[in-house]
Each structure stands twice: as C-alpha cells, then as structure tokens.
Tab-separated table of C-alpha atoms in Angstrom:
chain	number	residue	atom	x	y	z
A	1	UNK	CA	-12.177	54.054	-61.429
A	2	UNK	CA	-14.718	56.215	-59.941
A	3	UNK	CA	-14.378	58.889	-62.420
A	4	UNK	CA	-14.307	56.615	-65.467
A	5	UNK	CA	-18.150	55.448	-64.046
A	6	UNK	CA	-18.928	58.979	-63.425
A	7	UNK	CA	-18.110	59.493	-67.057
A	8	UNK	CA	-19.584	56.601	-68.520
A	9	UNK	CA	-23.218	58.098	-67.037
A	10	UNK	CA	-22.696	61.425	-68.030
A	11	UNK	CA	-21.508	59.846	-71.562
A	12	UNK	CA	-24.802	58.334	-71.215
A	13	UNK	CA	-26.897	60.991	-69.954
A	14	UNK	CA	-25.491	63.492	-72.897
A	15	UNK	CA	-26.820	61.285	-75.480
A	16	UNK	CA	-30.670	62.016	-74.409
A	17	UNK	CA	-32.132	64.533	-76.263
A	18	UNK	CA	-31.901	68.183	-74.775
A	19	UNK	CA	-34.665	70.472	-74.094
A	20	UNK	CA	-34.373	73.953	-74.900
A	21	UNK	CA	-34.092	76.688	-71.895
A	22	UNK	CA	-37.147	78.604	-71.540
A	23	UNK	CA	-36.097	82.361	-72.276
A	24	UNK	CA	-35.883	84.394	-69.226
A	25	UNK	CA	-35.336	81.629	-66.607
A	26	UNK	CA	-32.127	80.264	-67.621
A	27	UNK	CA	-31.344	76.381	-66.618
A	28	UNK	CA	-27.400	76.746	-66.529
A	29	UNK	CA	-27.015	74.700	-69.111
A	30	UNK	CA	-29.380	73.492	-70.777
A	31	UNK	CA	-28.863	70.260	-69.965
A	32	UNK	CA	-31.411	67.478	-68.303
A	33	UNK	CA	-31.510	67.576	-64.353
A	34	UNK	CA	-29.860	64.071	-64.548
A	35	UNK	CA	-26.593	65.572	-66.919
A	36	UNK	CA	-26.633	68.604	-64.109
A	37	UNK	CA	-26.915	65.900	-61.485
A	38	UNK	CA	-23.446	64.092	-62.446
A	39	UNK	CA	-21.434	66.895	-63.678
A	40	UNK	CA	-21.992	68.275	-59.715
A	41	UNK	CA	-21.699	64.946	-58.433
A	42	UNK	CA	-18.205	64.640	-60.915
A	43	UNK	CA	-17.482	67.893	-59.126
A	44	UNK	CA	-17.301	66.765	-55.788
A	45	UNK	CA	-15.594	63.651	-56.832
A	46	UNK	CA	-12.846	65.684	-58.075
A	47	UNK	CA	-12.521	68.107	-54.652
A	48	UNK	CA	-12.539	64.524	-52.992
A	49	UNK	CA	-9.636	62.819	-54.932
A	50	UNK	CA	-7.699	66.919	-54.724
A	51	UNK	CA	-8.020	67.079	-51.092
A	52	UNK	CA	-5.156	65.320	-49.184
A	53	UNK	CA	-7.086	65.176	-45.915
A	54	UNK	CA	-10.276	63.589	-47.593
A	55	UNK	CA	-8.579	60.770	-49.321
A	56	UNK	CA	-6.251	59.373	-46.438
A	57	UNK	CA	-9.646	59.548	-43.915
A	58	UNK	CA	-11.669	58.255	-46.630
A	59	UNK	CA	-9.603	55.786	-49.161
A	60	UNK	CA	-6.277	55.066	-46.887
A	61	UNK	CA	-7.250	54.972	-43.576
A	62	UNK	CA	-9.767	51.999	-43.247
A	63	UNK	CA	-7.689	50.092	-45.113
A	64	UNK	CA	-4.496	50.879	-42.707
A	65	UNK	CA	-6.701	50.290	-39.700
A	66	UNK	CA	-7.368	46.884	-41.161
A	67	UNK	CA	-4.011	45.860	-41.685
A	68	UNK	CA	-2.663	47.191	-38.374
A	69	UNK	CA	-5.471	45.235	-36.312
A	70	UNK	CA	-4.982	42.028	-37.908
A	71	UNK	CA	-1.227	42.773	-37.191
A	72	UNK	CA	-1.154	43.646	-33.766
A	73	UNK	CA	-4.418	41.510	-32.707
A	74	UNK	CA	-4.119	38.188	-34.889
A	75	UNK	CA	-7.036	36.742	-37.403
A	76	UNK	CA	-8.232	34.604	-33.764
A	77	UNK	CA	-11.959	34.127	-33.810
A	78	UNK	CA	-13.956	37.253	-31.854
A	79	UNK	CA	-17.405	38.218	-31.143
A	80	UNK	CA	-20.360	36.288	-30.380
A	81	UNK	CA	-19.958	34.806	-34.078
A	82	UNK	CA	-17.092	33.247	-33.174
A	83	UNK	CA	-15.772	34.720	-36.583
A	84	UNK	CA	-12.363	35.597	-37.834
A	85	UNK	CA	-11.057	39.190	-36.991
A	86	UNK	CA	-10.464	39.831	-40.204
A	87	UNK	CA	-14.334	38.905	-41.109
A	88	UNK	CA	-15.550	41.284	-38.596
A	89	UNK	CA	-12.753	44.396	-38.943
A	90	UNK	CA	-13.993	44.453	-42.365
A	91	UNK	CA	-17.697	45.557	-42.112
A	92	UNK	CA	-16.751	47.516	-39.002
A	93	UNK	CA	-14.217	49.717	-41.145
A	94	UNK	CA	-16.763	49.626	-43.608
A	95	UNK	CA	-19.142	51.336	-41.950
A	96	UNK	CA	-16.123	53.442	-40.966
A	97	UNK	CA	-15.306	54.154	-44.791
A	98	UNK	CA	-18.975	54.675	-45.602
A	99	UNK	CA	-19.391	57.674	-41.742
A	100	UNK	CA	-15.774	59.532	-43.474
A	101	UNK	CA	-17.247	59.741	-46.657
A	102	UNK	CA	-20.597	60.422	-46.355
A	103	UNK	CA	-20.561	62.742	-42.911
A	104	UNK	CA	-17.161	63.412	-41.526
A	105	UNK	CA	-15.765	65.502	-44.961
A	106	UNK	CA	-19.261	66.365	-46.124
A	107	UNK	CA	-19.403	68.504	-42.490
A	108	UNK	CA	-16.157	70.045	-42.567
A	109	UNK	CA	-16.586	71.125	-46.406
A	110	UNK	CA	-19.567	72.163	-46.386
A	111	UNK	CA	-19.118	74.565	-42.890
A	112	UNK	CA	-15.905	75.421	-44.668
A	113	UNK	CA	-17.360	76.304	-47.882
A	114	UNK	CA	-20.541	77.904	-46.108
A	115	UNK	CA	-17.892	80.140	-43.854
A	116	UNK	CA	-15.885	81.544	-46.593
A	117	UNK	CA	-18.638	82.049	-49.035
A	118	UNK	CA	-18.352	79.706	-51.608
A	119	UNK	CA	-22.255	77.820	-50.964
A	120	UNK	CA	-23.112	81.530	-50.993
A	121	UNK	CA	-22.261	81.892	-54.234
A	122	UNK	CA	-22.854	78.877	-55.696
A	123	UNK	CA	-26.538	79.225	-54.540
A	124	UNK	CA	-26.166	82.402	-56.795
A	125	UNK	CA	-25.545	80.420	-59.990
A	126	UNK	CA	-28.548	79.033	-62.081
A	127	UNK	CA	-27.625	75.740	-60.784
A	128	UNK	CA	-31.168	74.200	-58.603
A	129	UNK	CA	-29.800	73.909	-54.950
A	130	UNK	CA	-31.424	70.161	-55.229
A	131	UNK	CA	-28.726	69.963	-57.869
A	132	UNK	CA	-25.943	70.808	-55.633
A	133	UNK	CA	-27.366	69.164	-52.644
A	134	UNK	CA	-27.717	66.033	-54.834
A	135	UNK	CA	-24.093	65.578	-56.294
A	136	UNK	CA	-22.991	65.836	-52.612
A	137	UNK	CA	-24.866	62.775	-51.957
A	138	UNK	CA	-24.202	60.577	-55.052
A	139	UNK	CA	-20.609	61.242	-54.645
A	140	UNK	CA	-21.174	59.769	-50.938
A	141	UNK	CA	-22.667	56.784	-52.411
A	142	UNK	CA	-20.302	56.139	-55.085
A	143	UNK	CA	-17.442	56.548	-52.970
A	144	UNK	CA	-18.852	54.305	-50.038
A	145	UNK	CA	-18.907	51.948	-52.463
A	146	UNK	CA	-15.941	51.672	-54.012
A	147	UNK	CA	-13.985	51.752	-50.963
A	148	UNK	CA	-16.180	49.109	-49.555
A	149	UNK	CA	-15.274	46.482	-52.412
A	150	UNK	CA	-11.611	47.844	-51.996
A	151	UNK	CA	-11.885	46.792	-48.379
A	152	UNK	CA	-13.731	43.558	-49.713
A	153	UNK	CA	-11.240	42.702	-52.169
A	154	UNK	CA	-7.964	43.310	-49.664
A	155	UNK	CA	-9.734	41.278	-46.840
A	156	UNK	CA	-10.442	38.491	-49.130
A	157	UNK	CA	-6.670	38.435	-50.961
A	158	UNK	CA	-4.938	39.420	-47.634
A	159	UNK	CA	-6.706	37.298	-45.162
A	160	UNK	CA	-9.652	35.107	-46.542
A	161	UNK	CA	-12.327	36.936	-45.582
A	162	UNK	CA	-15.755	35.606	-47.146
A	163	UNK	CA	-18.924	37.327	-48.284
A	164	UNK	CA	-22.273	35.370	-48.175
A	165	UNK	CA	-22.921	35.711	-52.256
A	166	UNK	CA	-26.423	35.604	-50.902
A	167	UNK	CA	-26.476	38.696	-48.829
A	168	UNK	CA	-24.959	41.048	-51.634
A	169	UNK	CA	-28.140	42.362	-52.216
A	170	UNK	CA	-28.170	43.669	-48.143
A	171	UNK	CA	-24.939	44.704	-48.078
A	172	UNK	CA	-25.382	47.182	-51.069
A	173	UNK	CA	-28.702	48.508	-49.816
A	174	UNK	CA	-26.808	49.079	-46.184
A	175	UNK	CA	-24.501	50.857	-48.087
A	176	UNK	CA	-26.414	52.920	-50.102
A	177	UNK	CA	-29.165	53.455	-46.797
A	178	UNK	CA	-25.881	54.027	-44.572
A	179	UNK	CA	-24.359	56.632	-46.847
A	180	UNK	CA	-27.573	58.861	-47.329
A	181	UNK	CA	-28.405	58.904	-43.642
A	182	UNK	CA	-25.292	60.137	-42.617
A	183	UNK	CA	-25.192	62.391	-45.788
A	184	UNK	CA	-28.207	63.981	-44.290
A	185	UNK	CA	-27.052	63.783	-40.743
A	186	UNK	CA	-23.856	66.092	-41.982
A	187	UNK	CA	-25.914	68.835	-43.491
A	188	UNK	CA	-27.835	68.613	-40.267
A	189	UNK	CA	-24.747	69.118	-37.984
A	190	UNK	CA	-23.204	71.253	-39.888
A	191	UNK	CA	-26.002	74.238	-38.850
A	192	UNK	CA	-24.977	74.084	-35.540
A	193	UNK	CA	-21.432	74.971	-35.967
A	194	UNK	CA	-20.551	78.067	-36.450
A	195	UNK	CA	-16.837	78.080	-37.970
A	196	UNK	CA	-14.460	76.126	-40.421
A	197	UNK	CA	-11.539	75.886	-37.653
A	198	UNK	CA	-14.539	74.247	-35.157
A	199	UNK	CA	-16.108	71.694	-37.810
A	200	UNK	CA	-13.379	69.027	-37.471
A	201	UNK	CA	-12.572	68.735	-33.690
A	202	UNK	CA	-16.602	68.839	-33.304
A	203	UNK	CA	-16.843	65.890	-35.882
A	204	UNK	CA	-14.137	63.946	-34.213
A	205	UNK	CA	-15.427	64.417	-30.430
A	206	UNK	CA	-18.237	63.265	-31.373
A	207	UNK	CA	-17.697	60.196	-33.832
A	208	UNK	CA	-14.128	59.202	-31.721
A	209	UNK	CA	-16.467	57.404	-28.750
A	210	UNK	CA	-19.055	56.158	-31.383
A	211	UNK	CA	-17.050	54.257	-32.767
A	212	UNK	CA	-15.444	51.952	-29.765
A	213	UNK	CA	-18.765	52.114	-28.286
A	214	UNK	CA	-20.491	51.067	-31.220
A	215	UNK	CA	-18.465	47.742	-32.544
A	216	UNK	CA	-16.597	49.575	-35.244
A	217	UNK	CA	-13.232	48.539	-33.844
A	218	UNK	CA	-13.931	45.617	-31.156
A	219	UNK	CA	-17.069	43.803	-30.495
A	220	UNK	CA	-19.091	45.718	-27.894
A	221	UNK	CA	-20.746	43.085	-26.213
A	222	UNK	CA	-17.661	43.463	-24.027
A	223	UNK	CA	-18.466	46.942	-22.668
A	224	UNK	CA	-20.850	47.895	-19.973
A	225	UNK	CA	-24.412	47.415	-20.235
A	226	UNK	CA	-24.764	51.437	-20.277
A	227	UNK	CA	-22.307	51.553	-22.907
A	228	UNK	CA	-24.181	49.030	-25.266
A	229	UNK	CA	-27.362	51.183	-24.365
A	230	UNK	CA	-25.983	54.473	-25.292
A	231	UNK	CA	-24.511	53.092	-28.571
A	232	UNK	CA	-27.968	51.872	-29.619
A	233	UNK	CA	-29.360	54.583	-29.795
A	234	UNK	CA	-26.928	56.126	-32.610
A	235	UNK	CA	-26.752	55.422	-35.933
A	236	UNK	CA	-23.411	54.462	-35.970
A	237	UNK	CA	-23.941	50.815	-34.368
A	238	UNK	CA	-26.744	49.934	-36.620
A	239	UNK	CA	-24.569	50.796	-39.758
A	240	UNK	CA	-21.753	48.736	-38.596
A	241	UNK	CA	-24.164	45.596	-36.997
A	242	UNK	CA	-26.411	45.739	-40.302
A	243	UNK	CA	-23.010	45.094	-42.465
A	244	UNK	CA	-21.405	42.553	-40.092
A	245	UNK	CA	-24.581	40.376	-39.964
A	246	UNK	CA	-24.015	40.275	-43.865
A	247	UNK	CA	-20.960	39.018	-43.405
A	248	UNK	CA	-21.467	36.368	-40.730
A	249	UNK	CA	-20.959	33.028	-42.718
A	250	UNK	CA	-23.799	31.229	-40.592
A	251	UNK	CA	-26.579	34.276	-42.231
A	252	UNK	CA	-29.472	33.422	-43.374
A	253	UNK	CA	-31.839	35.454	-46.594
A	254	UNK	CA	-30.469	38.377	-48.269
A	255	UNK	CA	-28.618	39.961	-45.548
A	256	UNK	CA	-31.095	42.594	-44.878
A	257	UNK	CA	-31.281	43.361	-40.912
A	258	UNK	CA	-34.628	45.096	-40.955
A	259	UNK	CA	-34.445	46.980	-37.580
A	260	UNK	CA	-30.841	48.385	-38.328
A	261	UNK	CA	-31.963	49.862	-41.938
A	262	UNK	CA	-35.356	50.824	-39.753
A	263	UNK	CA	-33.060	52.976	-37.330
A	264	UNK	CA	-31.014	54.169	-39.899
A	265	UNK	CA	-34.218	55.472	-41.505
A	266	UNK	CA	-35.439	57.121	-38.735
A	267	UNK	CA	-32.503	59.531	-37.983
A	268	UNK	CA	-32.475	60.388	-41.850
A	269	UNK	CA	-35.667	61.826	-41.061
A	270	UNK	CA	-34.595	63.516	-38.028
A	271	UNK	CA	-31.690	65.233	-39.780
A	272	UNK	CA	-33.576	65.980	-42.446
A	273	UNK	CA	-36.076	67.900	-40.571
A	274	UNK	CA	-33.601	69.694	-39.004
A	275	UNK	CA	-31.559	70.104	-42.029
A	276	UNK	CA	-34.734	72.251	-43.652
A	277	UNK	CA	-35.416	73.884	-40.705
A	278	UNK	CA	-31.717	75.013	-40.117
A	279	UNK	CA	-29.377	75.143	-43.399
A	280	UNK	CA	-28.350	77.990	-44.507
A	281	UNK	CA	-26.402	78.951	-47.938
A	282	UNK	CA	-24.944	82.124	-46.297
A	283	UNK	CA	-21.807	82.694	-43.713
A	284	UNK	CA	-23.200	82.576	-39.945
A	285	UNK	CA	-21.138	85.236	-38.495
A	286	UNK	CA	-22.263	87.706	-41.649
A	287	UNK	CA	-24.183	90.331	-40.781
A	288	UNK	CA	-27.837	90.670	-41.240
C-alpha cells in the first residue's frame, strides 16, 4: 500500500513538464526536485520493507504490544479518562510506531550507512543532499501513517476502540509534527555516536525508560512526581499525550493539544541546530 501511493505521486510528478539540465552542472536526472524527492523517498521505503529488523520494530511490533496488553491486562477502564485500555494502548503505541520509524531506524541506518561509507558516497552523486535528507523524512511520515491507521483499524475491529471524527484533523498533524521532530532528533543523535555496532544499544538505553516514564505503555500519573517531571521535559510524552487527548471520547475541537505540538516544535529546533552544526557525510573514525 505504501508503495502503490509512492507511485501514484511519482506517476503524478512525471507527468509535469521537465526542464532541461543546464550543461556543466548536471541535476542527476533531469527531473523536477519533487520527481527526485519521491524516487529517494521510494528508496528508503524499499530499504524499510527489505530490512527484517526495521519492519518487525516498525510494522509488527506495536501491533503485538497491543494485543499482548489487552491480553494480559484486560480492556478495564485506566487513566484519569477513565477510558478503555484498548483506547489508550492505541495512541501510546502510536506514538511508539511513529519514535521506530521516524528516529529509532533512521539513527541506526544512517550511523550505519555514515560508518561504512555509503552517505559518503551518496553525497558524491549529483543528487542535492536536501534531496536525500528529504526522502528520509517523507518516508518517516508516510510510514507513521500507515501504521497508525493499521493500529486504528485493528483497535477498532479487535476491541472497539473509537476515534473522535472531529479530532482527525489533530491526530494527522501530531503525526506528521511527531514524525519530523524525531526525524530531526535522529540525524541529531546520530553525530554523537561514533560506530554502527554502538547506534542501537545507545537508541534503546535511551528510548527503553522514555517510554514507561512517559505514558507510552501505562498511564504515568502513577509514577513519582520526579518521574512525571523528568518525562516532561522529553519529547516522547508530548507525542504520546497529544495523540491520546485525540482519542479521549469526552474531547473537545479538533484534537489539537497546543502545548504538546509547541514542545514538540521546540526540540525540532534544537536538533536541528545541532544537526547543522554536527552532521557529517563522512566516516568518524576516517582519517583527516
């Protein structure tokens, strides 16, 4: 499904009319920065759906976390909603889907990729570097969503759960927000580590306590006053309470929560800044 839409646009795009390379400074292509833009972004799609490791993180596991808690824990009511477990696992794995797809593979490839050469060389090509930067993040996007209306579509089949028609319009712009923050927030990170074998027990010491602090998994109102501090201050709990305040059946407007989408803004401009200041095409450990 996501490739067919990938596609359809570039189906799309190649029907625009082309404009001729100038001579000398060679375009890769020819083709319009939008056409270069989705064959990069169909790219990525396709080391995505290839890599074993990216699609059980990405596509399987949320959707086996859902089913096992909803097992093991019962559809009771939780949180201070008072709203089935099966309403609130859904935007918590969610945002869970959206962090995997967006940051936690985007830092391991890219360090990977970085480490062995392969950004090194790609930088080489004629393709813009916004190009390749670009198709990273679309493929994000697109993939945050489809996994979110997979996890939609199970929740609602499997166990009832309900989505405010009313507040699609905030849960696709917390999606979209969520997904380029932490798309950002990966090419950020992944300056500071300096090998392929380090980038995924780095990623996972770090996101592992995010999570249960943050109301991914259980509602965190439970947890220590610290705790809830701490978690506030990352990203991680704004994603997750801006998409379960969607899906509260007593919210009111479009679903937008404002302050969340405010926070998540903010460290999207921290990583990028450090991002600019930091990233590097070229292997770390190569010589100078």
């Amino acid at each position: 499904m996501i490739l067919l839409l990938i596609r359809f646009i570039r189906m799309v795009a190649s029907t625009w009319p082309q404009k001729a390379s100038r001579p000398g400074r060679p375009d890769g292509s020819g083709r319009r920065p939008v056409g270069l833009l989705l064959h990069q972004a169909r790219y990525d799609l396709l080391g995505i759906l290839r890599n074993r490791q990216a699609r059980f993180f990405t596509l399987i596991l949320p959707l086996l976390f859902l089913v096992i808690f909803v097992g093991v824990f019962g559809n009771h009511t939780v949180g201070p909603e008072h709203v089935k477990a099966s309403t609130y696992y859904v935007p918590g794995l969610t945002a869970l889907a959206i962090i995997s797809g967006s940051f936690v593979n985007l830092v391991i490839s890219v360090t990977a990729q970085r480490e062995s050469g392969v950004l090194k060389r790609r930088r080489a090509t004629p393709v813009p570097a916004r190009v390749i930067i670009g198709g990273r993040m679309l493929t994000a996007i697109v993939v945050s969503v489809v996994v979110s209306v997979v996890l939609l579509g199970v929740g609602r089949v499997a166990y009832g759960v309900q989505l405010p028609t009313s507040t699609i319009p905030g849960v696709a712009v917390t999606i979209v927000a969520g997904s380029a923050t932490f798309c950002v927030l990966g090419y950020a990170l992944s300056t500071a580590i300096g090998s392929a074998d380090s980038a995924q027990p780095t990623v996972q010491a770090i996101m592992l306590p995010l999570y249960f602090i943050s109301g991914v998994f259980i509602p965190n109102p439970t947890l220590p006053q610290w705790l809830q501090d701490v978690a506030r201050v990352f990203p991680v709990q704004h994603l997750a309470d801006a998409l379960q305040h969607a899906f509260d059946p007593a919210a009111q407007g479009a679903g937008f929560v404002w302050s969340d989408l405010g926070m998540l803004a903010a460290w999207a401009a921290i990583g990028l800044a450090v991002a600019l200041r930091r990233f590097a095409w070229a292997p770390t450990a190569a010589p100078a």
